[in-house]
Short mmCIF file of C-alpha atoms in Angstrom, two decimals:
data_model
loop_
_atom_site.label_atom_id
_atom_site.label_comp_id
_atom_site.label_asym_id
_atom_site.label_seq_id
_atom_site.Cartn_x
_atom_site.Cartn_y
_atom_site.Cartn_z
CA UNK Z 14 -2.86 21.25 16.00
CA UNK Z 15 -0.67 22.99 13.43
CA UNK Z 16 -1.62 22.34 9.79
CA UNK Z 17 1.48 19.49 9.03
CA UNK Z 18 0.45 17.45 12.33
CA UNK Z 19 -3.07 17.15 11.00
CA UNK Z 20 -1.95 15.98 7.65
CA UNK Z 21 0.40 13.58 8.96
CA UNK Z 22 -2.29 12.11 11.53
CA UNK Z 23 -4.39 11.87 8.38
CA UNK Z 24 -1.41 9.72 6.69
CA UNK Z 25 -0.48 7.88 9.90
CA UNK Z 26 -4.79 7.02 10.14
CA UNK Z 27 -5.13 6.39 6.27
CA UNK Z 28 -1.32 3.98 6.53
CA UNK Z 29 -3.06 1.87 9.74
CA UNK Z 30 -6.23 1.54 8.33
CA UNK Z 31 -5.07 -0.44 5.25
CA UNK Z 32 -3.89 -2.95 7.23
CA UNK Z 33 -7.22 -3.15 9.26
CA UNK Z 34 -8.75 -3.18 5.86
CA UNK Z 35 -6.85 -5.07 4.16
CA UNK Z 36 -6.16 -8.30 5.54
CA UNK Z 37 -9.55 -8.95 6.75
CA UNK Z 38 -10.55 -8.40 3.31
CA UNK Z 39 -8.31 -11.26 2.12
CA UNK Z 40 -9.14 -13.72 4.56
CA UNK Z 41 -13.15 -12.96 3.27
CA UNK Z 42 -12.31 -13.30 -0.26
CA UNK Z 43 -10.21 -16.94 -0.07
CA UNK Z 44 -13.50 -19.03 0.61
CA UNK Z 45 -15.27 -17.82 -2.76
CA UNK Z 46 -11.63 -18.15 -4.73
CA UNK Z 47 -11.08 -21.15 -3.87
CA UNK Z 48 -14.66 -22.51 -4.96
CA UNK Z 49 -16.57 -22.24 -2.01
CA UNK Z 50 -20.34 -20.47 -2.06
CA UNK Z 51 -19.52 -18.19 0.65
CA UNK Z 52 -21.15 -15.17 -0.97
CA UNK Z 53 -21.86 -12.94 2.12
CA UNK Z 54 -18.12 -13.11 3.73
CA UNK Z 55 -16.78 -11.95 0.23
CA UNK Z 56 -19.71 -9.36 -0.28
CA UNK Z 57 -17.66 -7.89 3.33
CA UNK Z 58 -14.48 -7.94 1.90
CA UNK Z 59 -15.20 -6.63 -1.37
CA UNK Z 60 -16.76 -3.66 1.01
CA UNK Z 61 -13.29 -3.62 3.11
CA UNK Z 62 -11.03 -3.74 -0.27
CA UNK Z 63 -13.05 -0.91 -1.84
CA UNK Z 64 -12.20 0.59 1.52
CA UNK Z 65 -8.53 0.15 1.03
CA UNK Z 66 -8.57 1.65 -2.08
CA UNK Z 67 -9.82 4.83 -0.93
CA UNK Z 68 -7.42 4.45 2.01
CA UNK Z 69 -4.52 3.99 -0.65
CA UNK Z 70 -5.27 7.60 -2.20
CA UNK Z 71 -5.80 9.50 1.26
CA UNK Z 72 -2.16 8.44 2.82
CA UNK Z 73 -0.81 10.12 -0.96
CA UNK Z 74 -3.15 13.55 -0.79
CA UNK Z 75 -2.36 13.60 3.05
CA UNK Z 76 1.16 13.38 3.03
CA UNK Z 77 1.58 15.77 -0.53
CA UNK Z 78 2.03 18.97 1.16
CA UNK Z 79 4.47 18.14 3.20
CA UNK Z 80 6.50 15.59 0.73
CA UNK Z 81 6.56 17.98 -2.07
CA UNK Z 82 8.64 20.58 -0.25
CA UNK Z 83 11.49 17.67 -0.04
CA UNK Z 84 10.56 16.93 -4.17
CA UNK Z 85 7.82 17.86 -5.78
CA UNK Z 86 9.19 14.73 -8.24
CA UNK Z 87 8.75 12.39 -5.76
CA UNK Z 88 5.66 12.99 -3.84
CA UNK Z 89 3.99 13.62 -7.03
CA UNK Z 90 5.02 10.46 -8.17
CA UNK Z 91 3.69 8.75 -4.96
CA UNK Z 92 0.45 9.94 -5.92
CA UNK Z 93 0.61 8.90 -9.00
CA UNK Z 94 1.34 5.46 -7.66
CA UNK Z 95 -1.13 5.74 -5.32
CA UNK Z 96 -3.68 5.73 -7.36
CA UNK Z 97 -2.63 3.43 -9.41
CA UNK Z 98 -2.95 0.44 -7.00
CA UNK Z 99 -6.10 1.95 -5.67
CA UNK Z 100 -7.04 1.40 -9.14
CA UNK Z 101 -5.59 -2.27 -9.56
CA UNK Z 102 -7.43 -2.72 -6.38
CA UNK Z 103 -10.19 -1.84 -7.73
CA UNK Z 104 -9.92 -4.09 -10.25
CA UNK Z 105 -9.85 -7.09 -8.54
CA UNK Z 106 -12.82 -5.97 -6.64
CA UNK Z 107 -14.71 -6.08 -10.28
CA UNK Z 108 -13.01 -9.84 -11.03
CA UNK Z 109 -14.70 -10.81 -7.12
CA UNK Z 110 -18.53 -9.23 -7.84
CA UNK Z 111 -18.48 -10.72 -11.31
CA UNK Z 112 -17.42 -14.26 -9.34
CA UNK Z 113 -20.33 -13.59 -6.79
CA UNK Z 114 -22.57 -13.36 -9.36
CA UNK Z 115 -21.76 -16.22 -11.58
CA UNK Z 116 -20.93 -18.19 -9.36
CA UNK Z 117 -17.93 -19.95 -7.70
CA UNK Z 118 -18.78 -23.12 -10.61
CA UNK Z 119 -19.47 -20.86 -13.82
CA UNK Z 120 -17.28 -21.24 -16.76
CA UNK Z 121 -15.64 -17.86 -15.75
CA UNK Z 122 -14.72 -18.54 -12.45
CA UNK Z 123 -10.85 -20.03 -13.06
CA UNK Z 124 -10.09 -16.75 -15.59
CA UNK Z 125 -11.94 -14.60 -13.06
CA UNK Z 126 -9.44 -16.14 -10.06
CA UNK Z 127 -6.50 -15.65 -12.41
CA UNK Z 128 -7.78 -12.02 -12.73
CA UNK Z 129 -8.08 -11.38 -8.80
CA UNK Z 130 -4.69 -13.03 -8.73
CA UNK Z 131 -3.12 -11.04 -11.12
CA UNK Z 132 -4.30 -7.58 -9.28
CA UNK Z 133 -3.34 -8.84 -5.91
CA UNK Z 134 0.56 -9.51 -7.24
CA UNK Z 135 0.92 -6.00 -9.19
CA UNK Z 136 -1.25 -3.98 -5.88
CA UNK Z 137 -0.26 -5.05 -2.88
CA UNK Z 138 3.41 -6.24 -4.81
CA UNK Z 139 4.74 -4.69 -7.41
CA UNK Z 140 3.04 -1.06 -6.55
CA UNK Z 141 3.84 -1.38 -2.91
CA UNK Z 142 7.61 -1.53 -3.39
CA UNK Z 143 7.47 1.58 -5.76
CA UNK Z 144 5.55 3.50 -3.11
CA UNK Z 145 8.24 2.35 -0.52
CA UNK Z 146 10.86 3.33 -2.10
CA UNK Z 147 8.81 7.14 -3.50
CA UNK Z 148 7.65 7.88 0.11
CA UNK Z 149 10.63 6.21 1.84
CA UNK Z 150 13.63 8.26 0.02
CA UNK Z 151 11.27 11.54 0.28
CA UNK Z 152 10.68 10.48 4.06
CA UNK Z 153 15.15 10.01 4.57
CA UNK Z 154 15.97 12.93 2.55
CA UNK Z 155 14.07 15.00 4.29
CA UNK Z 156 14.45 13.58 7.68
CA UNK Z 157 11.13 13.88 8.44
CA UNK Z 158 10.69 10.88 10.56
CA UNK Z 159 13.73 8.73 12.60
CA UNK Z 160 16.21 7.18 9.62
CA UNK Z 161 14.99 3.95 10.71
CA UNK Z 162 12.17 3.90 9.03
CA UNK Z 163 13.03 4.70 5.83
CA UNK Z 164 15.76 2.47 5.60
CA UNK Z 165 13.01 -0.38 6.70
CA UNK Z 166 11.71 0.59 3.42
CA UNK Z 167 13.75 1.00 1.46
CA UNK Z 168 15.32 -2.00 2.03
CA UNK Z 169 12.60 -4.04 1.45
CA UNK Z 170 11.70 -2.20 -1.67
CA UNK Z 171 13.66 -4.02 -3.73
CA UNK Z 172 13.42 -7.28 -1.71
CA UNK Z 173 9.38 -7.19 -2.42
CA UNK Z 174 10.32 -6.10 -6.33
CA UNK Z 175 12.16 -9.11 -6.92
CA UNK Z 176 10.03 -11.26 -5.13
CA UNK Z 177 6.94 -10.11 -7.09
CA UNK Z 178 9.45 -11.17 -10.48
CA UNK Z 179 9.76 -14.19 -8.76
CA UNK Z 180 6.10 -15.18 -8.59
CA UNK Z 181 5.78 -13.93 -12.73
CA UNK Z 182 8.43 -16.38 -13.25
CA UNK Z 183 6.69 -18.92 -11.62
CA UNK Z 184 10.04 -19.59 -9.10
CA UNK Z 185 7.51 -19.17 -6.24
CA UNK Z 186 4.13 -18.79 -4.55
CA UNK Z 187 3.53 -14.88 -3.55
CA UNK Z 188 1.49 -16.68 -0.13
CA UNK Z 189 4.82 -18.96 0.07
CA UNK Z 190 7.18 -18.08 2.42
CA UNK Z 191 9.72 -17.08 0.23
CA UNK Z 192 7.13 -14.57 -0.92
CA UNK Z 193 6.02 -13.75 2.61
CA UNK Z 194 9.61 -13.31 4.11
CA UNK Z 195 10.27 -10.53 0.92
CA UNK Z 196 6.73 -8.70 2.02
CA UNK Z 197 7.60 -8.58 5.76
CA UNK Z 198 10.07 -5.19 5.66
CA UNK Z 199 7.64 -2.94 4.09
CA UNK Z 200 4.65 -4.14 5.94
CA UNK Z 201 6.71 -2.95 8.79
CA UNK Z 202 7.57 -0.18 7.15
CA UNK Z 203 3.99 1.07 6.58
CA UNK Z 204 3.32 0.11 10.19
CA UNK Z 205 5.71 2.05 11.76
CA UNK Z 206 5.36 5.19 9.26
CA UNK Z 207 1.28 4.65 10.28
CA UNK Z 208 2.09 4.67 14.08
CA UNK Z 209 4.67 7.58 14.10
CA UNK Z 210 2.90 9.27 12.12
CA UNK Z 211 -0.19 9.42 14.20
CA UNK Z 212 1.93 9.87 17.46
CA UNK Z 213 4.73 12.10 16.44
CA UNK Z 214 4.02 13.54 13.39
CA UNK Z 215 7.13 14.38 11.55
CA UNK Z 216 9.27 17.16 11.86
CA UNK Z 217 8.93 20.61 11.40
CA UNK Z 218 12.51 21.37 10.21
CA UNK Z 219 14.23 19.77 7.33
CA UNK Z 220 17.87 20.35 6.29
CA UNK Z 221 17.99 23.34 3.71
CA UNK Z 222 19.32 20.80 1.00
CA UNK Z 223 16.14 18.98 0.88
CA UNK Z 224 13.72 21.37 0.64
CA UNK Z 225 12.24 23.03 -2.70
CA UNK Z 226 13.73 20.62 -4.65
CA UNK Z 227 12.69 18.77 -7.79
CA UNK Z 228 13.69 15.55 -8.01
#
């Protein structure tokens, strides 16, 4: 197995791991966040969410040696963006940990719940759209995977970003119909990219014009 194939494989595994951890984590935390004393469920949700933060950084580190051949700037930007996303996720973990310690009926519970909701908006929404723009551009410019995969991400990035601003402005809920529909292309982009990287890896050659660029 070549180095590129191995790196792509790990990047794909980390991408799919984000699905395996993020969706159950939200489901496990929700009872506590809505006021039920479901401490054990929430604790397991946090275990998954900490793992999610590591997988976020893992995707960026694994793909960095490949991505920087296409664009050093975008590749480093993707690492920074993914690391920031992981930091936001861990902030949400701290909020839920405090909620577990204080209990859902404590005076601080509403504040902690709002803090968690804010991190849920900044991480899976705002930062995911930036991640899709950065890595999608790299994948498309370098022709590392079939064009349809990064195109889905580049279409979904502005949709999710605009939807996130709509949530901030109070126009709709993040988990409502509009927010859910806006998030679907990004979910499809990340899932299809993860599957492709595991199954096929990246193309070993890229156009000369795409290599060793700085933007």
